[in-house]
Tab-separated table of C-alpha atoms in Angstrom:
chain	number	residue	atom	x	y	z
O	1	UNK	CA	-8.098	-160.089	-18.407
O	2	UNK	CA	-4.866	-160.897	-19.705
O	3	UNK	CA	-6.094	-164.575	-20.425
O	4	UNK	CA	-6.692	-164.848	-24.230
O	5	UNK	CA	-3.410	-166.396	-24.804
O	6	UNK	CA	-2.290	-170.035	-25.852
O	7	UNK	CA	-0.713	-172.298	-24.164
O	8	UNK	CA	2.691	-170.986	-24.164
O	9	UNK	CA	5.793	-172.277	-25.169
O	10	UNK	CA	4.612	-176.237	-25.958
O	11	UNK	CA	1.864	-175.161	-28.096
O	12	UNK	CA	3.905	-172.838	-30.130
O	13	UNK	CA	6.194	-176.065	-30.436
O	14	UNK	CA	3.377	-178.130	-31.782
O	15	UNK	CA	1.671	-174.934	-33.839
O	16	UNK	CA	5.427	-174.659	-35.268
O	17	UNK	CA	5.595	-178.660	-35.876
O	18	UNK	CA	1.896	-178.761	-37.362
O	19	UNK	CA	2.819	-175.709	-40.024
O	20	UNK	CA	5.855	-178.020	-41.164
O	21	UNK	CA	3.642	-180.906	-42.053
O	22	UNK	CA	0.829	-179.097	-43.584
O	23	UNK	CA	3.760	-177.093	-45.592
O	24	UNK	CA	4.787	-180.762	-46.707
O	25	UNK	CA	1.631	-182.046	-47.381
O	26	UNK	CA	0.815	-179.008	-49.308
O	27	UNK	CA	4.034	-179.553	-51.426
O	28	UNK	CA	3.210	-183.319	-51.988
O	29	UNK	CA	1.350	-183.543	-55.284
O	30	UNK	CA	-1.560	-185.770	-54.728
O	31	UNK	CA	-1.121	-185.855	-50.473
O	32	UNK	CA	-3.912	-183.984	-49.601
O	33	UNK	CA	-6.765	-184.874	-51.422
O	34	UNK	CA	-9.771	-182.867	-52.967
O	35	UNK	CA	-10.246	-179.255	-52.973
O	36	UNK	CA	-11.728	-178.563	-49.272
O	37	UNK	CA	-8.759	-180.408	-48.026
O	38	UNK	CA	-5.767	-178.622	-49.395
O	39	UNK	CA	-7.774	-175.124	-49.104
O	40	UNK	CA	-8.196	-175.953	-45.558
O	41	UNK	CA	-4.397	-176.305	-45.315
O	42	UNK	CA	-3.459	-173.225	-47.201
O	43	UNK	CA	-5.369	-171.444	-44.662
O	44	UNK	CA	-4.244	-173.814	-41.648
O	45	UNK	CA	-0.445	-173.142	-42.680
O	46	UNK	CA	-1.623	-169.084	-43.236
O	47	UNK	CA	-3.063	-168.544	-39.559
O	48	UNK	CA	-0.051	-170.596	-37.838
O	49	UNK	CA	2.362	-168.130	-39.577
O	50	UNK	CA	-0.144	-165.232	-39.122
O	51	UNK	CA	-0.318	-164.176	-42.256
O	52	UNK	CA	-3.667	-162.698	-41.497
O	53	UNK	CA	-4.099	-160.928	-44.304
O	54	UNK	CA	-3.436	-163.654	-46.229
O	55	UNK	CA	-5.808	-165.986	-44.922
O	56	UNK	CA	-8.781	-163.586	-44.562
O	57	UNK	CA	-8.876	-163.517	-48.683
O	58	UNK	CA	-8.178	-167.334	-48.129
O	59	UNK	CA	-11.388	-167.757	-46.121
O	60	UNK	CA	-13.807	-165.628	-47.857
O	61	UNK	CA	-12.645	-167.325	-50.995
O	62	UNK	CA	-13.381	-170.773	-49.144
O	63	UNK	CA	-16.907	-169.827	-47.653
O	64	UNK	CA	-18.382	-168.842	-51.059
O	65	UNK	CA	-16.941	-172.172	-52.507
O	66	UNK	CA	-17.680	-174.575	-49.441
O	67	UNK	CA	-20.875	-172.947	-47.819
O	68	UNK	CA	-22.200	-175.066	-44.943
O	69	UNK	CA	-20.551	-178.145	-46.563
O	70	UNK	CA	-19.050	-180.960	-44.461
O	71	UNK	CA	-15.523	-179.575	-44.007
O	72	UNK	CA	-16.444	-175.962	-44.271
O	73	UNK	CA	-16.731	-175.885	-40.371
O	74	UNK	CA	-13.384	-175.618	-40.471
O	75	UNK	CA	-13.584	-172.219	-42.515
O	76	UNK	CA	-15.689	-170.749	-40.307
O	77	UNK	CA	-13.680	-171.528	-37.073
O	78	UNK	CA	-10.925	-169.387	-38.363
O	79	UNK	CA	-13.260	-166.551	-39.471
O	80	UNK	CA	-14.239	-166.938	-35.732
O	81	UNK	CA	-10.593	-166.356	-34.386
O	82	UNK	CA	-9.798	-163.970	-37.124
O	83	UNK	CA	-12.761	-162.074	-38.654
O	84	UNK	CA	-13.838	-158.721	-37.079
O	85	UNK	CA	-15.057	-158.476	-33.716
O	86	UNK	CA	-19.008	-158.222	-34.658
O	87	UNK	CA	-18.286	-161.269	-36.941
O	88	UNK	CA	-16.845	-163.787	-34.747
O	89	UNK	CA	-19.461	-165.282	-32.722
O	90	UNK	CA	-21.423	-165.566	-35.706
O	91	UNK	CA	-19.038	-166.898	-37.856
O	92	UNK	CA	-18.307	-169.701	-34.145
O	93	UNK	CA	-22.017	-170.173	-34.401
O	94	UNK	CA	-22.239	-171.239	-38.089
O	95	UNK	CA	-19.109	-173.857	-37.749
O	96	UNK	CA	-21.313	-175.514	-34.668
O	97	UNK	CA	-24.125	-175.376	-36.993
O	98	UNK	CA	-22.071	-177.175	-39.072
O	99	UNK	CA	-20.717	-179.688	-36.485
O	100	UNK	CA	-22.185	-179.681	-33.175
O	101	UNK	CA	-19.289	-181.378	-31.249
O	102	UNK	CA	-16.680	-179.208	-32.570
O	103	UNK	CA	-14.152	-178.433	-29.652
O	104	UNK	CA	-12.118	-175.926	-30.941
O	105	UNK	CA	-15.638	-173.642	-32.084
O	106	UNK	CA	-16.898	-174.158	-28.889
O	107	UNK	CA	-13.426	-173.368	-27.100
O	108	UNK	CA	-13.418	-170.131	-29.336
O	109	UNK	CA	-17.347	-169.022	-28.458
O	110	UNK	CA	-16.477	-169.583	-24.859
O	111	UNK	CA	-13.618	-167.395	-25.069
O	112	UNK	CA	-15.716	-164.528	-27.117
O	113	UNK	CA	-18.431	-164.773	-24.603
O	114	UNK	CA	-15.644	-165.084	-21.374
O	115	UNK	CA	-14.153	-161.685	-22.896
O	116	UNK	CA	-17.083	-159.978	-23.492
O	117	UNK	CA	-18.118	-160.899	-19.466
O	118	UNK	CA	-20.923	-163.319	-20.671
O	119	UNK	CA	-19.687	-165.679	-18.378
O	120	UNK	CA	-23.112	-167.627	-17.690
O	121	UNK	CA	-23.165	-168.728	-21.708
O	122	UNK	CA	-19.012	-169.363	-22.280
O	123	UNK	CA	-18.891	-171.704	-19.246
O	124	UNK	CA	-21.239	-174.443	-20.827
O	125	UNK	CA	-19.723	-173.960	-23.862
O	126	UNK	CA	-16.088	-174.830	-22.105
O	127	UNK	CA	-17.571	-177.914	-20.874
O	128	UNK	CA	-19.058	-179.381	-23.491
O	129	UNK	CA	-15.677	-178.990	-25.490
O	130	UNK	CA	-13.765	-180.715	-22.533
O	131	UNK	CA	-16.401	-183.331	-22.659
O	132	UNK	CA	-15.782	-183.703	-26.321
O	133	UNK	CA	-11.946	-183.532	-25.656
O	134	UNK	CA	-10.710	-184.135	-21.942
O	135	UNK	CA	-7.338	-183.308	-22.453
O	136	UNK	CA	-7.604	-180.324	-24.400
O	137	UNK	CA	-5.112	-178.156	-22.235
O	138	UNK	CA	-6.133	-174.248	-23.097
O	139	UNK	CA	-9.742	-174.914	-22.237
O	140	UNK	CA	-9.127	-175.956	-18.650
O	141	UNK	CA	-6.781	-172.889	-18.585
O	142	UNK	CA	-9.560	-170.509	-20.365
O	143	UNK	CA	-12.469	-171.726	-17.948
O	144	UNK	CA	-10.056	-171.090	-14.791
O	145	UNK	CA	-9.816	-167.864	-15.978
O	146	UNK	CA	-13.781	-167.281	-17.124
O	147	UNK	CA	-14.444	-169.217	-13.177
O	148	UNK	CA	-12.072	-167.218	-11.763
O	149	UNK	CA	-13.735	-163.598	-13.513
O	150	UNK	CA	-17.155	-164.994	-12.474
O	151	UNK	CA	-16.490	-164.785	-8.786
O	152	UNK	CA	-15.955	-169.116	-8.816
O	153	UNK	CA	-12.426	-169.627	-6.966
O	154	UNK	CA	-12.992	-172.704	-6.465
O	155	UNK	CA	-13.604	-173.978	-10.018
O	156	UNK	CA	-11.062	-171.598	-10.788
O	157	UNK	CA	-8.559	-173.530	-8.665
O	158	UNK	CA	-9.290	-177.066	-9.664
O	159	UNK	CA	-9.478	-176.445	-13.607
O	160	UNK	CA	-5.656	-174.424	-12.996
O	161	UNK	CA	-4.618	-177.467	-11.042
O	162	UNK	CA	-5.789	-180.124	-13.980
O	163	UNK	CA	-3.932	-177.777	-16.488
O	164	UNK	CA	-0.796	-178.307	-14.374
O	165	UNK	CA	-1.443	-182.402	-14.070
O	166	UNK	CA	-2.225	-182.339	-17.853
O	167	UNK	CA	0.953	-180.053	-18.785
O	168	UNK	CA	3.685	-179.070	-16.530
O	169	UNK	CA	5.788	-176.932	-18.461
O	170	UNK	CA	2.824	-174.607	-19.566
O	171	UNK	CA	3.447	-170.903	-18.387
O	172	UNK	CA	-0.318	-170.233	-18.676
O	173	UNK	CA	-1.531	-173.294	-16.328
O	174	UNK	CA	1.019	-171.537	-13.585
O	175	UNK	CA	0.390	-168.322	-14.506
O	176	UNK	CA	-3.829	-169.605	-13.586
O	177	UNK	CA	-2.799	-171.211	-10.345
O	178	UNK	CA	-1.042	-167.887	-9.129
O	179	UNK	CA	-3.757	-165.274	-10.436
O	180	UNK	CA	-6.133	-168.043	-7.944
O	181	UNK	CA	-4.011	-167.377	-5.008
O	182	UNK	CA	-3.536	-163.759	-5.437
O	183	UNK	CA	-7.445	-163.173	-5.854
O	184	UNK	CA	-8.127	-165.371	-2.635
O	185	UNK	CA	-5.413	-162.954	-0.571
O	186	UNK	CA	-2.668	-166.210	-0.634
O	187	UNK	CA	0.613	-163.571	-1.925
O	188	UNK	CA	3.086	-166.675	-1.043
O	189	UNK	CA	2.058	-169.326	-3.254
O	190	UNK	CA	0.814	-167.154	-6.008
O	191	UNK	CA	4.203	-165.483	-5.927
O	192	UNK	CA	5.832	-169.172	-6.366
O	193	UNK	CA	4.001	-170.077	-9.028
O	194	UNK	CA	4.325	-166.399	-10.939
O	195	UNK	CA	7.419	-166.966	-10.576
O	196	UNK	CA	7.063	-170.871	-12.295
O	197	UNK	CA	5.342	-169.066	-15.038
O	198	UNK	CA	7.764	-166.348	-15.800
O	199	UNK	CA	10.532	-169.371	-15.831
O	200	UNK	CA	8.696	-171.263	-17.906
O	201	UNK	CA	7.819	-168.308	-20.914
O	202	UNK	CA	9.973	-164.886	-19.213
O	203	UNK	CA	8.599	-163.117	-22.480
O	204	UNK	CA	5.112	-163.087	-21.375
O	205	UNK	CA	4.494	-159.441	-19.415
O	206	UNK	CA	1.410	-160.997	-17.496
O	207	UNK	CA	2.720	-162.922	-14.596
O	208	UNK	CA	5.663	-159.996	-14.348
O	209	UNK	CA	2.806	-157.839	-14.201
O	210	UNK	CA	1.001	-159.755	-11.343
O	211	UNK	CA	4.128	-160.509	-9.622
O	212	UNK	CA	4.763	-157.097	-9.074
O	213	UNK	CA	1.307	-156.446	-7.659
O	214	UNK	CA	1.696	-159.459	-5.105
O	215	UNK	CA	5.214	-157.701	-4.641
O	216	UNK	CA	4.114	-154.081	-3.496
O	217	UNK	CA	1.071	-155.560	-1.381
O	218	UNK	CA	4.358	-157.445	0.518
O	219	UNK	CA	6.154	-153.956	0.678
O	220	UNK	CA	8.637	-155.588	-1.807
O	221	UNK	CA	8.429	-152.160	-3.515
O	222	UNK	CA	11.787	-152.368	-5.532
O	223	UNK	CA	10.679	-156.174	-6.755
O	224	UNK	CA	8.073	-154.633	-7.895
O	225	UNK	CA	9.087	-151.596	-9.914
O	226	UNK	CA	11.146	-153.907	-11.567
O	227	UNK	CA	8.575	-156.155	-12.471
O	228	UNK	CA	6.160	-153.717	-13.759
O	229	UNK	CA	8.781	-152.699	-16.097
O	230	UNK	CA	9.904	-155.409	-17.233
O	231	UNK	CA	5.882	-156.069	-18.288
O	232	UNK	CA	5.524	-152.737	-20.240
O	233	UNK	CA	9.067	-153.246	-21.918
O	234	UNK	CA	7.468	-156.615	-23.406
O	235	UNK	CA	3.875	-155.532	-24.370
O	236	UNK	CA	3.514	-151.572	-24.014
O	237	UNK	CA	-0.237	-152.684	-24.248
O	238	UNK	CA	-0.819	-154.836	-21.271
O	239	UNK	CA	-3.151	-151.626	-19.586
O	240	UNK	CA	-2.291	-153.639	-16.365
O	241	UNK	CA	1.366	-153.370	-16.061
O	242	UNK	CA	1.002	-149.440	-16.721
O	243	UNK	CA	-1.925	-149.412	-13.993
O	244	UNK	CA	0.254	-151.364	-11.491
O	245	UNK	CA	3.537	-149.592	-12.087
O	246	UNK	CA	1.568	-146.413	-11.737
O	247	UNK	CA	0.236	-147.728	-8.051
O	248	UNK	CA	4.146	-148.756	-7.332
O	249	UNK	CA	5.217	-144.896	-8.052
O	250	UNK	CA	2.164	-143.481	-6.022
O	251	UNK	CA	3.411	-146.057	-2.743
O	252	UNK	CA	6.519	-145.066	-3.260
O	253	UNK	CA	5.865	-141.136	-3.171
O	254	UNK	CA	3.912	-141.864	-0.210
O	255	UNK	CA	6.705	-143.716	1.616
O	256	UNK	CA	9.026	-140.693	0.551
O	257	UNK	CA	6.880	-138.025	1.774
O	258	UNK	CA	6.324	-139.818	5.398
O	259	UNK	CA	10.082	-139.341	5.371
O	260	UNK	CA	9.924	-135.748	4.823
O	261	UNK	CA	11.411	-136.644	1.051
O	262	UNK	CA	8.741	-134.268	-0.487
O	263	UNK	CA	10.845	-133.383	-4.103
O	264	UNK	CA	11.469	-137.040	-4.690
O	265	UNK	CA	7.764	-137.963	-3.398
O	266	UNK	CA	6.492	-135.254	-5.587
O	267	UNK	CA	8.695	-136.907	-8.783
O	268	UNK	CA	6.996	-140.206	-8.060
O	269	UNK	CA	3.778	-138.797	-8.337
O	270	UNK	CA	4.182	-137.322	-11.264
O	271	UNK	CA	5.787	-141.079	-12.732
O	272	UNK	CA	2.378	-142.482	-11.294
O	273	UNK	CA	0.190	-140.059	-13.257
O	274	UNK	CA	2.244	-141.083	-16.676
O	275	UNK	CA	1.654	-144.588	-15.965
O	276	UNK	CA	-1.847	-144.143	-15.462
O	277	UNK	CA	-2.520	-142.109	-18.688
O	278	UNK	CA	-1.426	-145.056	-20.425
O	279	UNK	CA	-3.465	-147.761	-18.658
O	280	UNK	CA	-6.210	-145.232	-19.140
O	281	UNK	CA	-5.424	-144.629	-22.714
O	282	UNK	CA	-5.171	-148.387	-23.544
O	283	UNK	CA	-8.469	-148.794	-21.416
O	284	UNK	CA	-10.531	-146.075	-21.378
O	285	UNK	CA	-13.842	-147.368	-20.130
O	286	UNK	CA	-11.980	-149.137	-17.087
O	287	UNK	CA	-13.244	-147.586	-13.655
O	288	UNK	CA	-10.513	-148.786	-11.911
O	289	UNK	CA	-8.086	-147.387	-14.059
O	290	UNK	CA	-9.847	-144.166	-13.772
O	291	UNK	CA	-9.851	-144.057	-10.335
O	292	UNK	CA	-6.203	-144.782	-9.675
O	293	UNK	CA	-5.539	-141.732	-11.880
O	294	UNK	CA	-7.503	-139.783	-9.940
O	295	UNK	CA	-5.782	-140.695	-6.921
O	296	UNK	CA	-2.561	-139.938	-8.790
O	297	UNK	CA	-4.208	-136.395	-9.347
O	298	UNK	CA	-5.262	-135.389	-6.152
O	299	UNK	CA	-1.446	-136.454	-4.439
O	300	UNK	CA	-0.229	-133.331	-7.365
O	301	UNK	CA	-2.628	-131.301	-6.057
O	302	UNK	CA	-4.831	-131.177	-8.539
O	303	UNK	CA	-8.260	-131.829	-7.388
O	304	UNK	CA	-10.284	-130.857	-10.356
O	305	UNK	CA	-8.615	-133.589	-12.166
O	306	UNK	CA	-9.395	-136.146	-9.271
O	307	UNK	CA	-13.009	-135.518	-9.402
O	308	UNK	CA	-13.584	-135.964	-13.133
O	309	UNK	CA	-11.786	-139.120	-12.790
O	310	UNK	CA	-13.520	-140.292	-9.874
O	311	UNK	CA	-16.640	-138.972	-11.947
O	312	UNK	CA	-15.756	-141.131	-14.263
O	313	UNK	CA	-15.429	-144.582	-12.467
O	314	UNK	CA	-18.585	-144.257	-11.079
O	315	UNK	CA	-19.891	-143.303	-14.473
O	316	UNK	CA	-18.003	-146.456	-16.146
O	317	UNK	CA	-18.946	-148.875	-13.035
O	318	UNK	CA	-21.868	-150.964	-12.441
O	319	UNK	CA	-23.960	-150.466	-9.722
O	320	UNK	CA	-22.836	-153.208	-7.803
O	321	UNK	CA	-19.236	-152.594	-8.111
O	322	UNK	CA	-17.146	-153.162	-4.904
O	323	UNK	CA	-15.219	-149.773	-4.619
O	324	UNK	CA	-18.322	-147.652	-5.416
O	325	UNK	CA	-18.771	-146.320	-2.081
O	326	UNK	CA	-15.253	-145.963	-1.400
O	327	UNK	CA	-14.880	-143.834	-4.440
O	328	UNK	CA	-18.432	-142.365	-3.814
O	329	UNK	CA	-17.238	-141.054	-0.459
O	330	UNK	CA	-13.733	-139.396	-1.479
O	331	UNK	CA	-15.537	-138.160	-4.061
O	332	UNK	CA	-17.823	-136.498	-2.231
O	333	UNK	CA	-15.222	-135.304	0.156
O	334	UNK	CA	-13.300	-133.638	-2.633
O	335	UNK	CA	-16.466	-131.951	-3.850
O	336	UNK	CA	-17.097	-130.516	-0.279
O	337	UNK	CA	-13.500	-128.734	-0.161
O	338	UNK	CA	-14.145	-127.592	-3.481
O	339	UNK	CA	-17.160	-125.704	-2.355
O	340	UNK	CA	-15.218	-124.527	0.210
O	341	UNK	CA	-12.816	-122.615	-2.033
């Protein structure tokens, strides 16, 4: 979802002005007191520098020492950001154990159960740690995003709003607000406040990448090539940016070839397919994705291609997905000419 970020620039400020003091405290003989303590800020001062490595020998060091100790929640939080994928909710769950009103476990747990589309179990677990903590900024911007992904634009709207009220100058609360007004069809505010966010943090690819959607629905088409490449210069990962750029090269090819431009049509058709390979590659078990590529397919002509990627989306999809009888119908169209070969 592009969403399991921090809180851009003003929490890397404080992350980068917490790792001073624990580096301090650490070098103070006598500061921190007791074991627990000054392991916990070895491996505090090891995550904020991302020494990940590091701190995983750290932690598992700390857990056999520390247990389910008072404390040891701590431990176990960072196993839950850092530890392998099939670790981390347990390792969340075990912290909570630990200490029930825990807001940073419980803002982890949500975000493991947001990404993994568990949305009915993260959003109670977002509340409870904004109950605990009220201003604690990333979860307002986390459940706007979970809200948002679970169909609730509403909720969506009024968590990115407090995010904004709470802190201004964070990319991610604008970055919230616009993703809001671009899933509720409103392309003029959510370009305004994409653009806010790409002010505010112009390293982060995923309001670029959204900009240049909202762009090419305006027929901006140039804004948007721009943007989309600007996103996949700054994280060749973001599978969005590659999907988007791809859809910019296919509209463009089409606008060519209504001109009667059909070797310079043809050329962006071939730019969309190479997009799409890589938002397929990064993604492969996204039906959308799939079915842009095969859309990119069938404009080369090659229709065999189209229908195993169409095959494909409505393989990956489930059964209530929106496009599925839009892509169940060209699909079936494709199928029929095929026959008719």
């Amino acid at each position: 979802t592009g969403d399991r970020s921090g809180a851009g620039g003003a929490g890397q400020a404080l992350a980068l002005e917490a790792a001073i003091q624990i580096e301090r405290a650490l070098a103070a003989s006598g500061e921190v007191g007791g074991e627990l303590e000054r392991d916990l800020a070895e491996a505090m001062l090891a995550y904020l520098r991302r020494e990940y490595d590091a701190l995983s020998g750290l932690l598992e060091r700390a857990i056999g020492r520390f247990g389910d100790a008072p404390g040891a929640e701590e431990f176990h939080w960072l196993q839950g950001l850092v530890g392998s994928p099939e670790r981390r909710c347990a390792s969340l769950d075990r912290a909570l154990a630990i200490r029930p009103r825990f807001p940073r476990a419980l803002l982890a747990r949500a975000d493991e159960r947001s990404f993994a589309d568990d949305f009915d179990r993260a959003l109670p677990d977002y509340d409870e740690a904004i109950r605990i903590e009220p201003r604690l900024l990333i979860a307002y911007i986390n459940r706007s995003a979970c809200r948002r992904l679970s169909g609730d634009l509403a909720g969506a709207s009024g968590d990115a709003e407090e995010a904004i009220r709470l802190d201004a100058a964070c990319s991610r609360a604008w970055f919230q607000r616009g993703m809001v007004f671009y899933c509720q069809g409103e392309l003029e505010p959510a370009a305004r406040d994409l653009g806010e966010a790409i002010r505010l943090d112009p390293r982060d690819g995923c309001p670029l990448a959204t900009r240049a959607a909202v762009r090419r629905q305006r027929g901006d088409l140039a804004g948007a090539l721009e943007d989309s490449t600007r996103a996949v210069e700054l994280d060749s990962g973001l599978s969005t940016a590659w999907d988007e750029r791809g859809a910019i090269h296919r509209d463009l090819g089409l606008r060519l070839a209504a001109e009667g431009r059909l070797p310079e049509a043809h050329a962006e058709f071939q730019s969309a397919l190479r997009d799409h390979d890589q938002s397929v590659a990064l993604e492969p078990r996204h039906p959308g994705f799939a079915t842009n590529r095969g859309a990119a397919r069938s404009l080369l002509g090659d229709q065999d291609g189209a229908i195993a990627d169409y095959s494909l989306a409505l393989e990956l999809a489930p059964p209530d997905w929106p496009h599925r009888p839009l892509v169940e119908g060209v699909l079936k169209e494709l199928l029929a000419k095929r026959g008719r070969r």
